[in-house]
Short mmCIF file of C-alpha atoms in Angstrom, two decimals:
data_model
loop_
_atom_site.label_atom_id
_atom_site.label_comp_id
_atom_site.label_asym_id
_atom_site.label_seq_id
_atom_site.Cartn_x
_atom_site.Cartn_y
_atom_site.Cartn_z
CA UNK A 1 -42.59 36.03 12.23
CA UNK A 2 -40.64 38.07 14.56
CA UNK A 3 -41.17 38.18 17.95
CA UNK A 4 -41.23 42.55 18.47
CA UNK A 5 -41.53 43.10 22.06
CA UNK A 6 -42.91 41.46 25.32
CA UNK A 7 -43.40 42.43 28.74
CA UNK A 8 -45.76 42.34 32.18
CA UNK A 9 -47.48 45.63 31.77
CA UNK A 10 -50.91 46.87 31.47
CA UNK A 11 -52.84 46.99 28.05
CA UNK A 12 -51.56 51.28 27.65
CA UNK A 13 -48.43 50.14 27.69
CA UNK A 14 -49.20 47.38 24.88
CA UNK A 15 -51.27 50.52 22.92
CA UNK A 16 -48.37 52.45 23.14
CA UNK A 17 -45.73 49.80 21.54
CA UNK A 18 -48.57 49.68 18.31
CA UNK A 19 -47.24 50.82 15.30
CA UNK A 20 -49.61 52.95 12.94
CA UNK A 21 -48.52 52.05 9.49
CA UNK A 22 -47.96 47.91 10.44
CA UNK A 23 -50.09 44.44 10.77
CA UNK A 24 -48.99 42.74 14.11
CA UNK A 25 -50.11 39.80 15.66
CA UNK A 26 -50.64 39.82 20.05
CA UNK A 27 -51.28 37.13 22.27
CA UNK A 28 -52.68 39.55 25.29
CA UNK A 29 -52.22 37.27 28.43
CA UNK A 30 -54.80 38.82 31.37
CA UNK A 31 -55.66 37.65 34.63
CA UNK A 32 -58.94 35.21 34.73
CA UNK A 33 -61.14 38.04 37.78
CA UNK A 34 -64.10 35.34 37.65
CA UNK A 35 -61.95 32.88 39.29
CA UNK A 36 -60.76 32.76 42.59
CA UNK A 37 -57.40 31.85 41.87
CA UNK A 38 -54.76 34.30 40.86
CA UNK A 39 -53.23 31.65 38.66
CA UNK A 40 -55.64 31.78 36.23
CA UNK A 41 -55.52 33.85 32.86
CA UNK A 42 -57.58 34.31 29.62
CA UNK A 43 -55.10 34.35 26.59
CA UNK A 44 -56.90 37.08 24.06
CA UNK A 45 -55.59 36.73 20.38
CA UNK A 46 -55.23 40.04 18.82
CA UNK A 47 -54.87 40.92 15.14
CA UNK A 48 -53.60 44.82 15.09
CA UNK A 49 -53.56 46.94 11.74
CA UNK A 50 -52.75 50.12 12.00
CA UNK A 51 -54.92 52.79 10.21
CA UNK A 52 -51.62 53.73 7.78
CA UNK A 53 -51.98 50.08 6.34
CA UNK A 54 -52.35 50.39 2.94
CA UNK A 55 -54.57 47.85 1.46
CA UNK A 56 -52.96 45.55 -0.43
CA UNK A 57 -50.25 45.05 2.71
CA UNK A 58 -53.67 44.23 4.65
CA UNK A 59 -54.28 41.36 1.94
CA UNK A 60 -50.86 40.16 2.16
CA UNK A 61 -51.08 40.21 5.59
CA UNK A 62 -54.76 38.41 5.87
CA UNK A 63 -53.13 35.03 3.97
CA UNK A 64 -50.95 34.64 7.15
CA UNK A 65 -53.81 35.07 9.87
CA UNK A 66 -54.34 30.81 9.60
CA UNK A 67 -50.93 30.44 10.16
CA UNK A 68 -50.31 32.84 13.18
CA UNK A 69 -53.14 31.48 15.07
CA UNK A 70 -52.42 27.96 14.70
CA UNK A 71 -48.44 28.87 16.51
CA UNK A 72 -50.15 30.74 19.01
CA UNK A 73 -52.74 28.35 20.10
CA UNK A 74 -54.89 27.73 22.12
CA UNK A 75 -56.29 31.12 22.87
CA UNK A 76 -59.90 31.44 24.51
CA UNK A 77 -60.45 34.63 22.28
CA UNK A 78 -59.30 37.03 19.39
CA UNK A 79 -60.17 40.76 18.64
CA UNK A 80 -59.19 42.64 14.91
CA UNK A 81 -58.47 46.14 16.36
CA UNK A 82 -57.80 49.02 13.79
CA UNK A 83 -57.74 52.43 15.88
#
């Protein structure tokens, strides 16, 4: 696991650090709007795979989802994005 990039901007700026042709693994940190207090944020797990994966990288890639979500815990949700 290598940590790639991190940062405090919106989610473009997150889009635009995805790479096309790699698997990466976010954990999306946004600000809770139903509470009232400004401290408050939703962690969102987020499997990326680019749509140049090849297929058998995407399998390799799968084995290790366990893994990655048990270091990056607790999370109140998780998305697979692919485009």
């Amino acid at each position: 696991i290598i940590l790639k990039d991190s940062g405090t901007g919106d989610v473009k700026e997150l889009v635009s650090k995805l790479s096309d042709d790699d698997v990466e693994y976010i954990l999306l940190r946004l600000p809770d709007t139903q509470k009232d207090s400004q401290s408050t944020t939703k962690d969102i797990f987020i499997v990326w795979q680019g749509p140049n994966v090849k297929i058998i990288e995407r399998g390799k890639k799968a084995a290790h989802i366990g893994d990655i979500k048990y270091i990056l815990q607790p999370f109140h949700a998780e998305l697979m994005a692919r485009n």
